[in-house]
Amino acid sequence: MWQPLPERVQQAGKGKPMFKEFKEFIARGNVIDLAVGIIIGAAFTAIVNSLVADLINPIIGLLTGGTDFSGHYLVLKGEVPPGASLQVARDSGASVFAYGAFLSAVINFLIVAWAVFLLVKAVNKVQSAAIRKKEAEAAAPAGPTQEELLMEIRDELRARSV
């Protein structure tokens, strides 16, 4: 049989206001980090979408002779006028196998994944360079202290006076 933990019973008995609990929840570092990640992710999505639509897709269009895969489909059931676009085929109520739209989505995904990979790789490179710099600074041999230098001078002076 389930029994509540004693500390939970004590907390429940305190009658902690909901606003205070919410404030503690929001103040946790993980929640704030998550919120920042989502906001930056949304901004980064706009950049990546522009990269794909405005820079990379035109280059792919040049390489493939201007072929736009997103309009390619097969009619599974129904009547579609010859040469109709995918949207017209869908609007006519026909059942279509839109392999071109899927292929375009896969290509866009691969481009976005590649851009994210390059970004993460660059960030990791910068981070590892910063870590190596800190390690090099920490590992640098410390010179003699002032007291050690004074003791060496004292010992040298004693050796000369003898």
mmCIF file of C-alpha atoms in Angstrom:
data_model
loop_
_atom_site.group_PDB
_atom_site.id
_atom_site.type_symbol
_atom_site.label_atom_id
_atom_site.label_comp_id
_atom_site.label_asym_id
_atom_site.label_seq_id
_atom_site.Cartn_x
_atom_site.Cartn_y
_atom_site.Cartn_z
ATOM 1 C CA MET A 1 0.000 0.000 0.000
ATOM 2 C CA TRP A 2 1.301 3.465 -0.912
ATOM 3 C CA GLN A 3 2.199 5.819 1.915
ATOM 4 C CA PRO A 4 3.400 9.395 1.461
ATOM 5 C CA LEU A 5 6.944 10.267 2.472
ATOM 6 C CA PRO A 6 7.124 12.144 5.801
ATOM 7 C CA GLU A 7 8.691 15.242 4.201
ATOM 8 C CA ARG A 8 5.870 15.392 1.637
ATOM 9 C CA VAL A 9 3.294 15.198 4.401
ATOM 10 C CA GLN A 10 5.025 18.081 6.181
ATOM 11 C CA GLN A 11 5.147 20.160 2.997
ATOM 12 C CA ALA A 12 1.487 19.513 2.293
ATOM 13 C CA GLY A 13 0.628 20.558 5.825
ATOM 14 C CA LYS A 14 2.478 23.873 5.464
ATOM 15 C CA GLY A 15 0.014 25.139 2.896
ATOM 16 C CA LYS A 16 2.659 26.651 0.612
ATOM 17 C CA PRO A 17 1.008 29.224 -1.671
ATOM 18 C CA MET A 18 0.793 28.155 -5.297
ATOM 19 C CA PHE A 19 2.425 31.389 -6.517
ATOM 20 C CA LYS A 20 5.488 30.718 -4.345
ATOM 21 C CA GLU A 21 5.785 27.168 -5.692
ATOM 22 C CA PHE A 22 5.456 28.481 -9.251
ATOM 23 C CA LYS A 23 8.137 31.109 -8.567
ATOM 24 C CA GLU A 24 10.523 28.419 -7.265
ATOM 25 C CA PHE A 25 9.810 26.257 -10.307
ATOM 26 C CA ILE A 26 10.506 29.092 -12.752
ATOM 27 C CA ALA A 27 13.647 30.170 -10.882
ATOM 28 C CA ARG A 28 15.293 26.781 -11.449
ATOM 29 C CA GLY A 29 18.196 27.029 -13.858
ATOM 30 C CA ASN A 30 16.984 24.222 -16.119
ATOM 31 C CA VAL A 31 13.693 25.935 -16.889
ATOM 32 C CA ILE A 32 15.401 29.205 -17.773
ATOM 33 C CA ASP A 33 17.979 27.398 -19.916
ATOM 34 C CA LEU A 34 15.168 25.587 -21.715
ATOM 35 C CA ALA A 35 13.316 28.843 -22.370
ATOM 36 C CA VAL A 36 16.463 30.475 -23.752
ATOM 37 C CA GLY A 37 17.074 27.415 -25.940
ATOM 38 C CA ILE A 38 13.555 27.545 -27.359
ATOM 39 C CA ILE A 39 13.796 31.266 -28.133
ATOM 40 C CA ILE A 40 17.196 30.895 -29.797
ATOM 41 C CA GLY A 41 15.935 27.811 -31.638
ATOM 42 C CA ALA A 42 12.995 29.757 -33.045
ATOM 43 C CA ALA A 43 15.302 32.551 -34.208
ATOM 44 C CA PHE A 44 17.747 30.021 -35.647
ATOM 45 C CA THR A 45 14.887 28.316 -37.513
ATOM 46 C CA ALA A 46 14.218 31.542 -39.422
ATOM 47 C CA ILE A 47 17.894 31.776 -40.379
ATOM 48 C CA VAL A 48 18.068 28.144 -41.492
ATOM 49 C CA ASN A 49 14.805 28.400 -43.450
ATOM 50 C CA SER A 50 16.175 31.451 -45.263
ATOM 51 C CA LEU A 51 19.452 29.637 -45.905
ATOM 52 C CA VAL A 52 17.596 26.696 -47.420
ATOM 53 C CA ALA A 53 14.973 28.649 -49.391
ATOM 54 C CA ASP A 54 17.055 31.611 -50.529
ATOM 55 C CA LEU A 55 20.557 30.216 -50.978
ATOM 56 C CA ILE A 56 20.721 26.439 -51.205
ATOM 57 C CA ASN A 57 17.504 25.581 -53.080
ATOM 58 C CA PRO A 58 18.352 27.911 -56.010
ATOM 59 C CA ILE A 59 21.763 26.209 -56.303
ATOM 60 C CA ILE A 60 20.095 22.783 -56.252
ATOM 61 C CA GLY A 61 17.656 24.069 -58.878
ATOM 62 C CA LEU A 62 20.586 25.051 -61.096
ATOM 63 C CA LEU A 63 22.224 21.656 -60.635
ATOM 64 C CA THR A 64 19.002 19.741 -61.384
ATOM 65 C CA GLY A 65 17.946 21.933 -64.290
ATOM 66 C CA GLY A 66 15.281 23.816 -62.358
ATOM 67 C CA THR A 67 13.392 20.691 -61.337
ATOM 68 C CA ASP A 68 11.076 21.243 -58.378
ATOM 69 C CA PHE A 69 10.413 17.853 -56.837
ATOM 70 C CA SER A 70 7.589 19.076 -54.607
ATOM 71 C CA GLY A 71 5.026 18.974 -57.445
ATOM 72 C CA HIS A 72 5.620 15.332 -58.438
ATOM 73 C CA TYR A 73 2.852 12.895 -57.553
ATOM 74 C CA LEU A 74 1.018 9.762 -58.649
ATOM 75 C CA VAL A 75 -2.778 9.547 -58.760
ATOM 76 C CA LEU A 76 -3.930 6.518 -56.788
ATOM 77 C CA LYS A 77 -7.678 7.036 -57.142
ATOM 78 C CA GLY A 78 -9.827 9.685 -58.769
ATOM 79 C CA GLU A 79 -9.730 11.922 -61.825
ATOM 80 C CA VAL A 80 -7.100 14.629 -62.231
ATOM 81 C CA PRO A 81 -6.620 16.759 -65.374
ATOM 82 C CA PRO A 82 -3.321 15.974 -67.139
ATOM 83 C CA GLY A 83 -0.461 18.257 -66.026
ATOM 84 C CA ALA A 84 -2.372 19.559 -62.986
ATOM 85 C CA SER A 85 -0.396 20.748 -60.000
ATOM 86 C CA LEU A 86 -0.318 18.818 -56.748
ATOM 87 C CA GLN A 87 -2.634 21.329 -55.082
ATOM 88 C CA VAL A 88 -5.169 21.056 -57.913
ATOM 89 C CA ALA A 89 -4.997 17.249 -57.668
ATOM 90 C CA ARG A 90 -5.636 17.396 -53.934
ATOM 91 C CA ASP A 91 -8.444 19.936 -54.342
ATOM 92 C CA SER A 92 -10.167 17.682 -56.890
ATOM 93 C CA GLY A 93 -10.614 15.065 -54.179
ATOM 94 C CA ALA A 94 -8.267 12.551 -55.783
ATOM 95 C CA SER A 95 -6.123 10.293 -53.666
ATOM 96 C CA VAL A 96 -2.537 11.210 -54.542
ATOM 97 C CA PHE A 97 0.822 9.735 -53.627
ATOM 98 C CA ALA A 98 2.878 12.943 -53.242
ATOM 99 C CA TYR A 99 6.375 11.469 -53.393
ATOM 100 C CA GLY A 100 7.842 14.781 -54.588
ATOM 101 C CA ALA A 101 6.702 16.708 -51.512
ATOM 102 C CA PHE A 102 8.174 13.971 -49.327
ATOM 103 C CA LEU A 103 11.444 14.032 -51.277
ATOM 104 C CA SER A 104 11.612 17.830 -50.923
ATOM 105 C CA ALA A 105 10.998 17.538 -47.178
ATOM 106 C CA VAL A 106 13.802 14.951 -46.890
ATOM 107 C CA ILE A 107 16.196 17.186 -48.843
ATOM 108 C CA ASN A 108 15.285 20.185 -46.691
ATOM 109 C CA PHE A 109 15.766 18.084 -43.547
ATOM 110 C CA LEU A 110 19.203 16.957 -44.679
ATOM 111 C CA ILE A 111 20.208 20.541 -45.452
ATOM 112 C CA VAL A 112 18.975 21.758 -42.066
ATOM 113 C CA ALA A 113 20.661 18.835 -40.295
ATOM 114 C CA TRP A 114 23.926 19.641 -42.104
ATOM 115 C CA ALA A 115 23.688 23.321 -41.107
ATOM 116 C CA VAL A 116 23.036 22.388 -37.475
ATOM 117 C CA PHE A 117 25.926 19.898 -37.572
ATOM 118 C CA LEU A 118 28.288 22.594 -38.854
ATOM 119 C CA LEU A 119 27.070 25.037 -36.204
ATOM 120 C CA VAL A 120 27.502 22.520 -33.372
ATOM 121 C CA LYS A 121 30.926 21.562 -34.719
ATOM 122 C CA ALA A 122 32.007 25.221 -34.733
ATOM 123 C CA VAL A 123 30.690 25.805 -31.201
ATOM 124 C CA ASN A 124 32.454 22.666 -29.932
ATOM 125 C CA LYS A 125 35.698 23.824 -31.546
ATOM 126 C CA VAL A 126 35.464 27.223 -29.837
ATOM 127 C CA GLN A 127 34.614 25.603 -26.492
ATOM 128 C CA SER A 128 37.473 23.096 -26.667
ATOM 129 C CA ALA A 129 39.904 25.905 -27.578
ATOM 130 C CA ALA A 130 38.745 27.867 -24.528
ATOM 131 C CA ILE A 131 39.113 24.783 -22.309
ATOM 132 C CA ARG A 132 42.624 24.099 -23.641
ATOM 133 C CA LYS A 133 43.576 27.722 -22.988
ATOM 134 C CA LYS A 134 42.343 27.492 -19.393
ATOM 135 C CA GLU A 135 44.189 24.187 -18.897
ATOM 136 C CA ALA A 136 47.382 25.707 -20.310
ATOM 137 C CA GLU A 137 47.078 28.674 -17.974
ATOM 138 C CA ALA A 138 46.447 26.385 -14.993
ATOM 139 C CA ALA A 139 49.299 24.053 -15.929
ATOM 140 C CA ALA A 140 51.852 26.839 -16.445
ATOM 141 C CA PRO A 141 54.668 26.371 -13.955
ATOM 142 C CA ALA A 142 54.632 28.923 -11.208
ATOM 143 C CA GLY A 143 57.851 30.842 -10.687
ATOM 144 C CA PRO A 144 59.566 31.005 -7.357
ATOM 145 C CA THR A 145 57.826 32.964 -4.653
ATOM 146 C CA GLN A 146 59.284 36.101 -3.148
ATOM 147 C CA GLU A 147 60.252 34.204 -0.017
ATOM 148 C CA GLU A 148 62.081 31.543 -2.053
ATOM 149 C CA LEU A 149 64.033 34.232 -3.917
ATOM 150 C CA LEU A 150 64.981 35.969 -0.667
ATOM 151 C CA MET A 151 66.128 32.663 0.829
ATOM 152 C CA GLU A 152 68.294 31.989 -2.247
ATOM 153 C CA ILE A 153 69.853 35.449 -1.962
ATOM 154 C CA ARG A 154 70.463 34.928 1.760
ATOM 155 C CA ASP A 155 72.057 31.535 1.156
ATOM 156 C CA GLU A 156 74.219 32.972 -1.643
ATOM 157 C CA LEU A 157 75.370 35.841 0.584
ATOM 158 C CA ARG A 158 76.219 33.393 3.401
ATOM 159 C CA ALA A 159 78.191 31.229 0.999
ATOM 160 C CA ARG A 160 80.236 34.232 -0.208
ATOM 161 C CA SER A 161 80.995 35.533 3.276
ATOM 162 C CA VAL A 162 82.406 32.253 4.523
#
